[in-house]
XYZ file of N, CA and C in Angstrom:
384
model
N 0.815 -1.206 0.000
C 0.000 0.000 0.000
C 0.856 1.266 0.000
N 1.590 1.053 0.744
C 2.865 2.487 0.908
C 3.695 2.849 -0.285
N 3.692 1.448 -0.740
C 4.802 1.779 -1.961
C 4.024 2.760 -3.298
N 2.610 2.307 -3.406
C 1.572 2.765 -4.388
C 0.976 3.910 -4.262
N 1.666 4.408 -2.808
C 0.898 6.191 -2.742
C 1.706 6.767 -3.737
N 3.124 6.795 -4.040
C 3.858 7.383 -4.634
C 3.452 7.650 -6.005
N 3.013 6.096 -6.797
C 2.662 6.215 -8.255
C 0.890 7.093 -8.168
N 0.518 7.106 -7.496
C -1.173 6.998 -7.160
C -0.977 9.283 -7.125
N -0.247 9.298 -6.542
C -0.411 10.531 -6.350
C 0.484 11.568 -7.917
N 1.657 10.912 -7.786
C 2.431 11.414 -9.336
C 1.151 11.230 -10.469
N 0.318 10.046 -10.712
C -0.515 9.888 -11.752
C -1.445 11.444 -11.714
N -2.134 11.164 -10.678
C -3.398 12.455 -10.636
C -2.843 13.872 -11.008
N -1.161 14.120 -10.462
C -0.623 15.402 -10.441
C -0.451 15.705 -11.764
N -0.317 14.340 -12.218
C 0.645 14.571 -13.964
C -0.814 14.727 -15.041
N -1.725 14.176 -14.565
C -2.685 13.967 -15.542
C -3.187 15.458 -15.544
N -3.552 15.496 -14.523
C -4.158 16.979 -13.878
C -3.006 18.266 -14.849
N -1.669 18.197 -14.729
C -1.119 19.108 -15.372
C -1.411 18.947 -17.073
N -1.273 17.681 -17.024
C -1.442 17.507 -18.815
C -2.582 17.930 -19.400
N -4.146 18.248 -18.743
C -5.254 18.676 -18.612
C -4.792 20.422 -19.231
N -4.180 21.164 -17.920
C -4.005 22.239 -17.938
C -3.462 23.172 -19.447
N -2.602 21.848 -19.366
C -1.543 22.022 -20.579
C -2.116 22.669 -21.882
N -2.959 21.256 -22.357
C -3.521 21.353 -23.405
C -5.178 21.065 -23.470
N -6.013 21.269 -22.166
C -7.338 21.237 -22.309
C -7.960 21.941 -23.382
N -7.408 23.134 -22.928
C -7.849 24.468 -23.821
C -6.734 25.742 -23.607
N -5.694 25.124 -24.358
C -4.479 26.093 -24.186
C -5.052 27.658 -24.446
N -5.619 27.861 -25.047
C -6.117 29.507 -25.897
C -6.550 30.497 -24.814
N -6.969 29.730 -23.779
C -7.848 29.920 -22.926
C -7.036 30.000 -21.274
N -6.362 28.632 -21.158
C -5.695 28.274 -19.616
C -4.712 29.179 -20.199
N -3.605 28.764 -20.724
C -2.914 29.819 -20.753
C -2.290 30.970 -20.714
N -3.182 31.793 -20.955
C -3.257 33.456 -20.447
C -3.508 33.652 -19.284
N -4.209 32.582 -18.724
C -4.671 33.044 -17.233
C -3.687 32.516 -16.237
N -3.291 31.342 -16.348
C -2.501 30.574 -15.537
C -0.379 30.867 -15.867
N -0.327 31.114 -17.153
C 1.633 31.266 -17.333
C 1.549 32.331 -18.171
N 0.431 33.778 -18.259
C 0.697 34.775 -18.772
C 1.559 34.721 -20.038
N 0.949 33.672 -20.791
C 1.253 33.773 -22.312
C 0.082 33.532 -23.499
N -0.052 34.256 -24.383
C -0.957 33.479 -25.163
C -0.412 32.483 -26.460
N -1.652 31.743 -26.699
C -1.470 30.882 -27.349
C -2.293 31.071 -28.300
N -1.657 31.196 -29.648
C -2.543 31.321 -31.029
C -2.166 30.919 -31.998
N -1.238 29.873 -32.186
C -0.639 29.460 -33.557
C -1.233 28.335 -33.561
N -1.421 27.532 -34.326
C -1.938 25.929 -33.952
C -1.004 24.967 -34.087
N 0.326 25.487 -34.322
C 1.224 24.748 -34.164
C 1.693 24.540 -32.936
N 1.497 25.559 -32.208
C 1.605 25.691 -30.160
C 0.850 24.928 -29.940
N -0.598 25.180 -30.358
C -1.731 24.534 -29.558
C -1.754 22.859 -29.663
N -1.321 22.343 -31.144
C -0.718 21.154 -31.321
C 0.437 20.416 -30.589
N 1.686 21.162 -30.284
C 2.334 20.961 -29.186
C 1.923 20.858 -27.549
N 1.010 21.416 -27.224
C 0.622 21.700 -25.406
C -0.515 20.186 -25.588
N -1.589 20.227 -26.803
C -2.167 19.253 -27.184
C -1.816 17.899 -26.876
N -0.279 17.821 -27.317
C 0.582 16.580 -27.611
C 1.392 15.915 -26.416
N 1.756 17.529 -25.549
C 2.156 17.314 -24.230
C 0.855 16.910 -23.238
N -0.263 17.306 -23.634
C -1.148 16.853 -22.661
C -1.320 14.999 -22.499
N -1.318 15.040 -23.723
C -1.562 13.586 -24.431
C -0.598 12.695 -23.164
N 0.595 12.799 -23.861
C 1.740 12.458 -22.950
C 1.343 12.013 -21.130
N 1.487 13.553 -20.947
C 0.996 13.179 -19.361
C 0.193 12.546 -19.106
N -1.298 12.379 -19.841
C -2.279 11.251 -19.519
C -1.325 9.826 -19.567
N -1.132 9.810 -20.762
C -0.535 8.396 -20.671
C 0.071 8.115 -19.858
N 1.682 8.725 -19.173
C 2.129 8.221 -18.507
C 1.274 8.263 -17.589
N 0.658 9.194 -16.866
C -0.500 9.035 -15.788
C -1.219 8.001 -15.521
N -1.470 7.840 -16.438
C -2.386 6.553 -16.564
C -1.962 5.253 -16.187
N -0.448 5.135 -16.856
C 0.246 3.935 -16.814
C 0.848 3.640 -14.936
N 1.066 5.352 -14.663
C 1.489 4.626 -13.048
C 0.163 4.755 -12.472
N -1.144 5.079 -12.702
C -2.066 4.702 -12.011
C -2.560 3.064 -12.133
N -2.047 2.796 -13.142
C -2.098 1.154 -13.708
C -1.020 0.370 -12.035
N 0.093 0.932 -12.782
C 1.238 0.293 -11.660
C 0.918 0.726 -10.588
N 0.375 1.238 -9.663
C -0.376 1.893 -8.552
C -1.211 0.417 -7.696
N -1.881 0.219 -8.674
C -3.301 -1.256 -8.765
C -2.535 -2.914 -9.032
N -1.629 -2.273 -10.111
C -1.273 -4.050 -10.479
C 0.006 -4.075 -10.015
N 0.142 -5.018 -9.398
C 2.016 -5.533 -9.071
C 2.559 -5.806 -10.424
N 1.878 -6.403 -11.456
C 2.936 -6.762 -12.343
C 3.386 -5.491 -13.091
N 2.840 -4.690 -13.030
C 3.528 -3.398 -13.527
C 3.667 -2.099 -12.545
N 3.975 -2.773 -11.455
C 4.370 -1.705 -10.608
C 6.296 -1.277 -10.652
N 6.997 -2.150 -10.806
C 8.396 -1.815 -10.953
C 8.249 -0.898 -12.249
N 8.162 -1.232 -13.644
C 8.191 -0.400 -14.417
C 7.109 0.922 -14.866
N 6.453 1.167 -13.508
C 5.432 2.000 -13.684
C 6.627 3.214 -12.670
N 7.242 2.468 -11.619
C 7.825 3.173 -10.881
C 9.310 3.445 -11.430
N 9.942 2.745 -12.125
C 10.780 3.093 -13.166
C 10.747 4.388 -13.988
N 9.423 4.083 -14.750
C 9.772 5.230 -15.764
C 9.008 6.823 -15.111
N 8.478 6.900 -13.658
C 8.197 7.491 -13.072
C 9.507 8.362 -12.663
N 10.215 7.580 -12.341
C 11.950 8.118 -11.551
C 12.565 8.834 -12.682
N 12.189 8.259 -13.853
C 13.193 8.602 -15.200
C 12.202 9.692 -15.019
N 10.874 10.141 -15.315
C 10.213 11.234 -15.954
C 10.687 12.118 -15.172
N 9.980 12.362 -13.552
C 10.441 12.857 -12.895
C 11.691 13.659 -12.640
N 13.106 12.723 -12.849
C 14.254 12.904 -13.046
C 14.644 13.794 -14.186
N 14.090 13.547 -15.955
C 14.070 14.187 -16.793
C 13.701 15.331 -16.760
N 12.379 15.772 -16.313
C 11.862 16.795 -16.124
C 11.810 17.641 -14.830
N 13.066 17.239 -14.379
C 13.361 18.473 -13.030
C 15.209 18.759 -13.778
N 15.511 17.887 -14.434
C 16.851 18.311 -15.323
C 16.849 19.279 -16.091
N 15.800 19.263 -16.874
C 15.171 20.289 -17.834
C 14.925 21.455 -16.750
N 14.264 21.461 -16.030
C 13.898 22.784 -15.263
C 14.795 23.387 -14.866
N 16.155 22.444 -14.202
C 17.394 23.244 -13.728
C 18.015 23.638 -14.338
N 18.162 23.133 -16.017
C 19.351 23.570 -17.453
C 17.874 25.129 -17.144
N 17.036 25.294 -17.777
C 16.632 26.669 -17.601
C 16.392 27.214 -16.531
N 16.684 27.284 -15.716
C 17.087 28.028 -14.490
C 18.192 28.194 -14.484
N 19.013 27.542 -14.873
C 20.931 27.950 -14.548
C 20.397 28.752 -15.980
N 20.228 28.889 -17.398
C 19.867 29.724 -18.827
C 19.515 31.250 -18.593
N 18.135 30.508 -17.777
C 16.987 31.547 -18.305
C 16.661 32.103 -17.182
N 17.028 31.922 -15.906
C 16.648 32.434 -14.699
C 15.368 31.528 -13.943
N 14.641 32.031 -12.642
C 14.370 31.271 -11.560
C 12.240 31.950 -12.364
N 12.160 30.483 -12.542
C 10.093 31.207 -13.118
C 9.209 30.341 -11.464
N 8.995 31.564 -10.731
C 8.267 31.920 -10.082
C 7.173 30.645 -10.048
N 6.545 30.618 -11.153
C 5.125 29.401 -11.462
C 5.939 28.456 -11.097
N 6.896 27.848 -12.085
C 7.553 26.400 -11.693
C 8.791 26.091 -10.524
N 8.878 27.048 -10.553
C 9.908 26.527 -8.803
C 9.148 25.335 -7.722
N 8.077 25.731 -7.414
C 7.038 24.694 -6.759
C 7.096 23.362 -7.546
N 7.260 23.922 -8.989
C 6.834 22.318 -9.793
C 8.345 21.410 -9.981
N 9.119 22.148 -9.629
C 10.966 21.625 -9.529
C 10.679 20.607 -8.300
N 10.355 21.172 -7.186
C 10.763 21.315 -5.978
C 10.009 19.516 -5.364
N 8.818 19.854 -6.110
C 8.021 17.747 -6.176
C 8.399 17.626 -7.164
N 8.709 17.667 -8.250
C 9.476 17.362 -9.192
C 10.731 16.271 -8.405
N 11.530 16.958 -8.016
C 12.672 16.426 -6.991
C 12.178 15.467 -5.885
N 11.195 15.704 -5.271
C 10.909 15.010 -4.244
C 10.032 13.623 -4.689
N 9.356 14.043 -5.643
C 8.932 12.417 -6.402
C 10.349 11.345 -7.124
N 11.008 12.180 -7.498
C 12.477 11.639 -8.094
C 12.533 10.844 -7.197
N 13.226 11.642 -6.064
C 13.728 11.025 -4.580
C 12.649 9.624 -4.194
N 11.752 10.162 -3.851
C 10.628 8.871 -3.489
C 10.480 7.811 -4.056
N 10.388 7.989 -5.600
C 10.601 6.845 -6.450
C 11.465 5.847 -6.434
N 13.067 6.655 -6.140
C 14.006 5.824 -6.090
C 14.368 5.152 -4.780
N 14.017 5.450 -3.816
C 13.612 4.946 -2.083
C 12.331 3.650 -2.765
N 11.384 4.050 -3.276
C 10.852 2.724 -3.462
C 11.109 1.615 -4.396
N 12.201 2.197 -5.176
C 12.795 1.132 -5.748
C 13.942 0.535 -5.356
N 14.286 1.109 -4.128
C 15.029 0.189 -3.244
C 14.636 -0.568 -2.534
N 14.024 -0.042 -1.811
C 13.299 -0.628 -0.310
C 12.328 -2.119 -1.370
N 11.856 -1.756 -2.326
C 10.934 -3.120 -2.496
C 11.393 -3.861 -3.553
N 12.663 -2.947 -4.659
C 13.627 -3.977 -5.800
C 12.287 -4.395 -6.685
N 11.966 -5.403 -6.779
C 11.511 -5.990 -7.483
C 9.827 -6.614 -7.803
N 9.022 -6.470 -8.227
C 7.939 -7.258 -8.225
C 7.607 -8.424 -6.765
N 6.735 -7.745 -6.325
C 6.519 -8.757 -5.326
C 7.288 -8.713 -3.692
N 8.846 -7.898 -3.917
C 9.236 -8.135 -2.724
C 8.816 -6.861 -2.364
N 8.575 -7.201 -0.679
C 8.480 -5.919 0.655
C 9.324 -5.939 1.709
């Protein structure tokens, strides 16, 4: 049960952002990261990123429920996680410190961390 809060809670956060992303970029956008969005080549991109986050979302809400895909649900959780707080720090050391995503670094990092504590502590399919 302990090990599955981790994927259970990353799923809802990620899906929930991928929502934001590309629900209705034209719209969230301006209100929420003070940019607009009007090309449809953007809106196709935030679209595509939304996509994304469901899926993986989806997949550790899968590994969340099933043991047999809980190691590689929590795997590529550590990698995303990991990827996408790398990315945040190359633009922050670039581009400077964005106010909105500092919070999103900061569990960003701390899901990293968690992930990889539960892929110690339980290794493999099945063991506790």
């Amino acid at each position: 049960m302990k090990k599955n809060l981790h994927l259970s809670l990353s799923g809802i956060i990620v899906i929930c952002a991928g929502i934001v992303y590309g629900g209705s970029p034209s719209h969230l956008m301006p209100l929420i990261l003070d940019f607009q969005v009007t090309s449809l080549e953007l809106k196709n991109m935030l679209r595509a990123v939304m996509g994304i986050y469901m899926g993986i979302g989806i997949f550790w809400l899968l590994g969340a429920r099933k043991e047999k895909l809980w190691y590689a649900a929590t795997l590529s959780n550590v990698l995303f996680m990991g990827g996408i707080s790398f990315g945040r720090i190359i633009s922050t050391v670039f581009d400077g410190v964005s106010i909105p995503f500092t919070p999103a670094l900061i569990m960003e990092l701390l899901f990293l961390g968690w992930g990889l504590f539960n892929l110690r502590k339980y290794k493999f399919m099945g063991e506790s």
